Coordinates of C-alpha atoms in Angstrom, one line a residue:
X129 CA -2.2 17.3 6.1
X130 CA -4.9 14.3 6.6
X131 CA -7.4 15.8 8.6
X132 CA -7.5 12.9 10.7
X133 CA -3.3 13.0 11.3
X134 CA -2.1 12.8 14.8
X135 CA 1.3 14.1 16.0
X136 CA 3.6 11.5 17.1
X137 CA 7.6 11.4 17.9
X138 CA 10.5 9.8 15.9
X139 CA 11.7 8.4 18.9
X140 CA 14.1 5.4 17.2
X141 CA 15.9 6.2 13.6
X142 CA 18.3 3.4 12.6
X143 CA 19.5 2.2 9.5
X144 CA 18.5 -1.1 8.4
X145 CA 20.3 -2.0 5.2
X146 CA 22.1 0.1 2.2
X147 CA 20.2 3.2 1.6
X148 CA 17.2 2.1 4.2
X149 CA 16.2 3.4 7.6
X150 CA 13.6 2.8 9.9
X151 CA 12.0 4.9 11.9
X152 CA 9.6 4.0 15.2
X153 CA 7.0 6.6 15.9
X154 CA 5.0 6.9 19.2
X155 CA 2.9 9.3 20.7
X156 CA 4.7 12.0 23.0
X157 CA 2.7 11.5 25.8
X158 CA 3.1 7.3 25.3
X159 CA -0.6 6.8 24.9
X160 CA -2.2 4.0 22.8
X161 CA -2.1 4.0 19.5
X162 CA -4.8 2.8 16.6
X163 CA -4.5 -0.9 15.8
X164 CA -3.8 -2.1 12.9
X165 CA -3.5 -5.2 10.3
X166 CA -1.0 -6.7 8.8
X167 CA -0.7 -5.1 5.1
X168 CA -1.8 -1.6 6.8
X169 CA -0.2 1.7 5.6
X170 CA 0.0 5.4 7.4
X171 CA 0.0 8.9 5.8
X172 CA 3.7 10.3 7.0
X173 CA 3.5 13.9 7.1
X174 CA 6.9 15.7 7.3
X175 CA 7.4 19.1 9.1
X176 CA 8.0 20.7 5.5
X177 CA 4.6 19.8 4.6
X178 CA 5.3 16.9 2.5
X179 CA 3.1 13.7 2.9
X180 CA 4.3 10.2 1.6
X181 CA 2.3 6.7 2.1
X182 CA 4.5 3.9 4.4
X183 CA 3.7 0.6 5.0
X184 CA 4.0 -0.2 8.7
X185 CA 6.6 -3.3 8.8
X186 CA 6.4 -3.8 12.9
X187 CA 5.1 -5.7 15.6
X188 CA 1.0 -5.3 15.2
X189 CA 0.9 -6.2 18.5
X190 CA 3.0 -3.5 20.0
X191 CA 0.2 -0.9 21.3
X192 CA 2.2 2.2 21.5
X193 CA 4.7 2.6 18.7
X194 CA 4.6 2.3 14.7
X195 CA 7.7 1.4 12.7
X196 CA 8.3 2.1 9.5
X197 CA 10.9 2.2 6.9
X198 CA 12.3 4.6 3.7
X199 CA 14.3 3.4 1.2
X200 CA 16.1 6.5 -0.5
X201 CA 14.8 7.5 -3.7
X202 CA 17.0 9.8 -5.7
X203 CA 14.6 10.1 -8.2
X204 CA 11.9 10.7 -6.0
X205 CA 10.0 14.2 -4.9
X206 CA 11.9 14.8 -2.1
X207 CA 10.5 12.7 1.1
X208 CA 12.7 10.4 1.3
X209 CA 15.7 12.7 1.3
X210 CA 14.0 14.8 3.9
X211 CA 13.7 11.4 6.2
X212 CA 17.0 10.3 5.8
X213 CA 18.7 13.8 5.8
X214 CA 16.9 16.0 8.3
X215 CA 14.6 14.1 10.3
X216 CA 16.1 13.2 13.3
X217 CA 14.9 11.4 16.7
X218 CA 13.0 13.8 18.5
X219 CA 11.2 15.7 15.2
X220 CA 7.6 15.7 15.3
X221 CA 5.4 14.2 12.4
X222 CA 2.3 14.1 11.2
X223 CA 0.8 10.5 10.9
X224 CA -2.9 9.8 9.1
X225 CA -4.4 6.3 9.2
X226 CA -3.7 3.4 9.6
X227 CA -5.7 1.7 6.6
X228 CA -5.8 -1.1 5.0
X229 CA -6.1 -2.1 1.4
X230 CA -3.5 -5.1 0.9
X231 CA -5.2 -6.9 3.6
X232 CA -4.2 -10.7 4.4
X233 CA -7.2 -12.5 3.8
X234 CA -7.3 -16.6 5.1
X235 CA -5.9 -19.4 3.6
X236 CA -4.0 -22.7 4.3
X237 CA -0.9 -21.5 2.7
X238 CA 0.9 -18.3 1.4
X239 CA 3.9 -17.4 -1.0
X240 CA 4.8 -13.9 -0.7
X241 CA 6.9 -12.0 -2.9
X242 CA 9.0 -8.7 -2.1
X243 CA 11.3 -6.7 -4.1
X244 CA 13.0 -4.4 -2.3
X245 CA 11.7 -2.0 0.0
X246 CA 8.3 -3.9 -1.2
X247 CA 9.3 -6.5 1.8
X248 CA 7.5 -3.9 4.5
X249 CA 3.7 -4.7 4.3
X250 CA 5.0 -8.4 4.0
X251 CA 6.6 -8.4 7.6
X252 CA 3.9 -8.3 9.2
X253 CA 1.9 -11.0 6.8
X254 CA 4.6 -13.2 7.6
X255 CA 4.7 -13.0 11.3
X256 CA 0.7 -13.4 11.3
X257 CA 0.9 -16.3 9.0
X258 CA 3.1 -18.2 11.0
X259 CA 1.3 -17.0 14.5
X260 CA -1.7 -18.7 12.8
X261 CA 0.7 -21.8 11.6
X262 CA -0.1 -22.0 8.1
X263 CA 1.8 -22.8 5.6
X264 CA 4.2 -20.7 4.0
X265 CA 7.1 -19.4 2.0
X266 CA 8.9 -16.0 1.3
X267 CA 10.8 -15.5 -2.1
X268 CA 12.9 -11.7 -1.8
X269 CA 14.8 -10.3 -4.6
X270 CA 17.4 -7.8 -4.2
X271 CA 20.0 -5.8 -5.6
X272 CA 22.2 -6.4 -3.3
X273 CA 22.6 -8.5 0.2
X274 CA 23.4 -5.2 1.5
X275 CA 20.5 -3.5 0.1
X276 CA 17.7 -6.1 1.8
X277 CA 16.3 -4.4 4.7
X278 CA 15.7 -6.6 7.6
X279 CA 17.0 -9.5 5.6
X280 CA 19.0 -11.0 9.0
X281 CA 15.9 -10.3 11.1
X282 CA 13.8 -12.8 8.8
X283 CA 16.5 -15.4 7.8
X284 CA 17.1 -15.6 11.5
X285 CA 14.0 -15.9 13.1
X286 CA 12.3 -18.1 9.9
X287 CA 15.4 -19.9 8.3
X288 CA 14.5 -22.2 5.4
X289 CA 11.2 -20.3 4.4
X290 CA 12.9 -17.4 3.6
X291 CA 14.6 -17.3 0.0
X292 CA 16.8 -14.6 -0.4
X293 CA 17.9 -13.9 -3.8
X294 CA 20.4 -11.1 -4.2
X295 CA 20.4 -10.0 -7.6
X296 CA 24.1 -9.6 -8.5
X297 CA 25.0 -13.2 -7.1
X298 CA 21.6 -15.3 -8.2
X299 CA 20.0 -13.1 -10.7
X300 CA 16.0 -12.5 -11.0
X301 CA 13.6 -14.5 -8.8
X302 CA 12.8 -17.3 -10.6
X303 CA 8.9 -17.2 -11.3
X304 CA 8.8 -19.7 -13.5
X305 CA 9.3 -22.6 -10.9
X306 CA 7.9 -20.7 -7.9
X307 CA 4.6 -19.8 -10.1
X308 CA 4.1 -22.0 -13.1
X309 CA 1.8 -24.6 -11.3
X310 CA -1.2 -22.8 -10.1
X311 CA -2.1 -23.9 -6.6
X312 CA -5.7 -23.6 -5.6
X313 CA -5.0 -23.6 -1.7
X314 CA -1.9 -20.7 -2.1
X315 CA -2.5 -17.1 -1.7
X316 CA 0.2 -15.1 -3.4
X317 CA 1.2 -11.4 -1.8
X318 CA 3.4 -9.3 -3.9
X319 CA 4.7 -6.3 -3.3
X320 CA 7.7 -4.6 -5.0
X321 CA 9.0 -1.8 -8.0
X322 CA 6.2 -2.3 -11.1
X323 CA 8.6 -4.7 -13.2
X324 CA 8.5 -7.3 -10.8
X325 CA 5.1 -7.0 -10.2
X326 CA 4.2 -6.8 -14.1
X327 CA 6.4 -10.5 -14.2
X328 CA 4.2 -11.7 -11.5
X329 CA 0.8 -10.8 -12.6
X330 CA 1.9 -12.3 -15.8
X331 CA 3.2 -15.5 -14.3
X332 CA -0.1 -16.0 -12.2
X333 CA -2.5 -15.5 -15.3
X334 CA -3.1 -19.2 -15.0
X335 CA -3.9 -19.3 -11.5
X336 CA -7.0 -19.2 -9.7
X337 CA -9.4 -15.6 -9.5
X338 CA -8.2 -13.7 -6.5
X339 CA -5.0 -15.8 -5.9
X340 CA -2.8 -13.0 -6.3
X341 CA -2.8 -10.0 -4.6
X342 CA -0.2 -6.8 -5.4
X343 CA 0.6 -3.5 -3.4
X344 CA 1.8 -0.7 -5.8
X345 CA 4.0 2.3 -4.6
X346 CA 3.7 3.9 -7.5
X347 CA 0.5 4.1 -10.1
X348 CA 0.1 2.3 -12.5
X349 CA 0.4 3.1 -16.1
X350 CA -2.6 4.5 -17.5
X351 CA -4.8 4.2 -20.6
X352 CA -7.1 7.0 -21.7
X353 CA -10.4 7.5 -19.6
X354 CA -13.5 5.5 -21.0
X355 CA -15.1 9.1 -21.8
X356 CA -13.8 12.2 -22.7
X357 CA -16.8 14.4 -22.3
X358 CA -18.4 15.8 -19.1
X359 CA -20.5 13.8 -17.1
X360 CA -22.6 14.5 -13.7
X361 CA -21.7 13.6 -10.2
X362 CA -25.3 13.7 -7.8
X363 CA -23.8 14.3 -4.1
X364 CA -27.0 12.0 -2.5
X365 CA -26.8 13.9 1.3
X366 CA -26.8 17.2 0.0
X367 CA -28.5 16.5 -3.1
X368 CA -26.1 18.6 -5.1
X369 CA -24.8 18.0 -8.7
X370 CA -21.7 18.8 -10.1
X371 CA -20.7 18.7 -13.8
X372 CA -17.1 17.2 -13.9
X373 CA -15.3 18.2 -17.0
X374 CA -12.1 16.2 -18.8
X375 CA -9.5 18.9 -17.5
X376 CA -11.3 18.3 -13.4
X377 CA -11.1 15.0 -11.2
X378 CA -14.2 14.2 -10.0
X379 CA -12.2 15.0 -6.3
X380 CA -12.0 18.3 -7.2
X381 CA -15.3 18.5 -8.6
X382 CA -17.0 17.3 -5.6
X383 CA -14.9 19.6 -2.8
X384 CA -15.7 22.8 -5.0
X385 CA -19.5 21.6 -4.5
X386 CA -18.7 21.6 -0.6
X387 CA -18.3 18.1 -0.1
X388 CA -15.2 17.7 2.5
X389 CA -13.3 14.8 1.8
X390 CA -9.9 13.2 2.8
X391 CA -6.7 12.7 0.6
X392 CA -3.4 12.2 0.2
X393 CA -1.5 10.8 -3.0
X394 CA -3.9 12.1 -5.4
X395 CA -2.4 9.4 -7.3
X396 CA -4.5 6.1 -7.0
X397 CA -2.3 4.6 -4.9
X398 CA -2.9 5.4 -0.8
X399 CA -6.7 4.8 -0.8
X400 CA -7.7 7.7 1.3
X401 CA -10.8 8.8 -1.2
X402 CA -12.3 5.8 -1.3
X403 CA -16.0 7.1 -1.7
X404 CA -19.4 4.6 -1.7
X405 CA -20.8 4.7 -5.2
X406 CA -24.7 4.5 -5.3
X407 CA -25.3 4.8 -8.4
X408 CA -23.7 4.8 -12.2
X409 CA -20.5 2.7 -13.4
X410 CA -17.1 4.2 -12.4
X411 CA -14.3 4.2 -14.9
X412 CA -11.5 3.1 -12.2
X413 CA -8.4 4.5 -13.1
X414 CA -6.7 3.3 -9.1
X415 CA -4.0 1.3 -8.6
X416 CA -5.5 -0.4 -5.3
X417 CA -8.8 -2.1 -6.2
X418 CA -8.9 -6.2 -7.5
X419 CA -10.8 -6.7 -10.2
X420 CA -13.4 -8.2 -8.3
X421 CA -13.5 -5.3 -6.1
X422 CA -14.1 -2.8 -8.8
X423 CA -17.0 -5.2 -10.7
X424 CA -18.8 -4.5 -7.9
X425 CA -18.9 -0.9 -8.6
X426 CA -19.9 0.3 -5.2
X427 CA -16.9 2.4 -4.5
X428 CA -14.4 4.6 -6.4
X429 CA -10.9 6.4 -5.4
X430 CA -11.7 10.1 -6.3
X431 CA -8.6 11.3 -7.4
X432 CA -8.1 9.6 -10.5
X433 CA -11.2 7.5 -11.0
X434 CA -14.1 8.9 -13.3
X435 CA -17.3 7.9 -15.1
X436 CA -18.4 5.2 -17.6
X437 CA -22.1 6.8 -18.0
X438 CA -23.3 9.9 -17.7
X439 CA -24.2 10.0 -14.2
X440 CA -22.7 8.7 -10.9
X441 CA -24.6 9.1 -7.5
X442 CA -21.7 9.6 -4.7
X443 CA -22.5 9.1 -0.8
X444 CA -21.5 12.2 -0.4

């Protein structure tokens, strides 16, 4: 578990669309919870032990409850059966977070994209968007009407600037005409299974830097590491150094050397070992960080993310 989870209550489980539910999470005693942003995720420990990544999809503004939803994944590892099988109003859970690495950054207008369950972190984007009246427009694909979770709560309260496009009656989301004139004053959000997001990446190669920004639930494929050899790792606060070896990650490098630090996925995808870089070129290897983010080199996920050089200097 996070060592920063908190227990709340499933007080609300409800499903919202074909293999969906949601679930609203507060605090037993009703105290406060953390705020948060829109594009904000939580840690979701289950009693079993098993911790997934959610994005929270409700009202930001709403100070004592958290609302999430699972789509089942019968190919998955086993949360989301647990959710939607045994978890029941009244469980405990562990929650870690909230944080934020899909944040909505300003601009004049938006287009987001969701596929799927990918429309969660874009609920509350959309609500904030039109709360700060810019412009904007919503494209979601879908297998199904059916399978579109909170489809009716959007069409209804936003009409014309949704787009729903169910798969079996319109086919893909058409990304051509929605993306193939660059707009310098548009932000694009995307969030959705790796396909779509591959089309969309693809479709914005023209646009502007940092137009487009993508949420990943699952990592994305990898090359091989820039190095195969061992490099060092200096931990600068307790000015110990670790030798990290091809078969280690550099997280399990640094926590054998004493450093305590947080994590979750292990996969490059919840950010919870996001660790200041002081020194040395990281190979990043996460599925969170732009590009610009990562040119910057002055921070690294620790799971998956290792060395270009011989030498990186942590703030550990």
């Amino acid at each position: 578990m996070p060592g920063n989870a908190a227990t709340l209550t499933v007080s609300v489980k409800e499903d919202v669309a074909e293999g969906v539910v949601s679930l609203t999470l507060a605090r037993p005693d009703g105290a406060r919870l953390p705020d948060w942003t829109p594009g904000s995720h939580i840690d979701l420990v289950l009693p079993d032990g098993t911790t997934r990544q959610y994005s929270l999809c409700g009202d930001r503004w709403d100070a004592h409850t958290y609302r999430i939803a699972v789509l089942r994944e019968p190919a998955g590892r086993g949360g989301s059966a647990y959710v939607h099988d045994r978890l029941r109003p009244g469980d405990r859970v562990g929650v870690g977070g909230p944080r934020n690495h899909f944040p909505l950054v300003p601009s004049e207008k938006y287009l987001f994209i969701a596929g799927g369950i990918g429309i969660t972190p874009l609920l509350p984007m959309v609500r904030q968007a039109e709360l700060l009246g810019a412009d904007w427009q919503l494209l979601y694909g879908g297998r199904t009407r059916a399978s579109m979770a909170f489809r009716e709560e959007l069409t209804e309260a936003y009409g014309e600037r949704v787009h729903v496009v169910p798969q079996d009656e319109l086919g893909l989301l058409d990304l051509a005409t929605w993306l193939g004139i660059p707009r310098p004053d548009t932000k694009v959000y995307c969030c959705g299974p790796a396909p779509l997001l591959a089309a969309v990446e693809a479709a914005c190669a023209a646009w502007p830097p940092y137009a487009l920004r993508v949420e990943r639930f699952t990592s994305a494929a990898q090359t091989a590491p820039v190095r195969d050899t061992p490099f060092e790792v200096e931990l600068r606060r307790t000015g110990r150094t670790v030798t990290v070896t091809p078969e280690v990650s550099v997280l399990d490098a640094v926590r054998r050397a004493g450093a305590d630090v947080l994590s979750s996925c292990e996969q490059g995808t919840c950010g919870t070992c996001l660790t200041p870089v002081l020194e040395g070129q990281p190979d990043h290897r996460d599925s969170v960080l732009a590009d610009h983010e990562r040119a910057a080199n002055d921070c690294m996920f620790l799971c998956v993310s290792r060395s270009c050089g011989d030498r990186l200097v942590l703030d550990l």
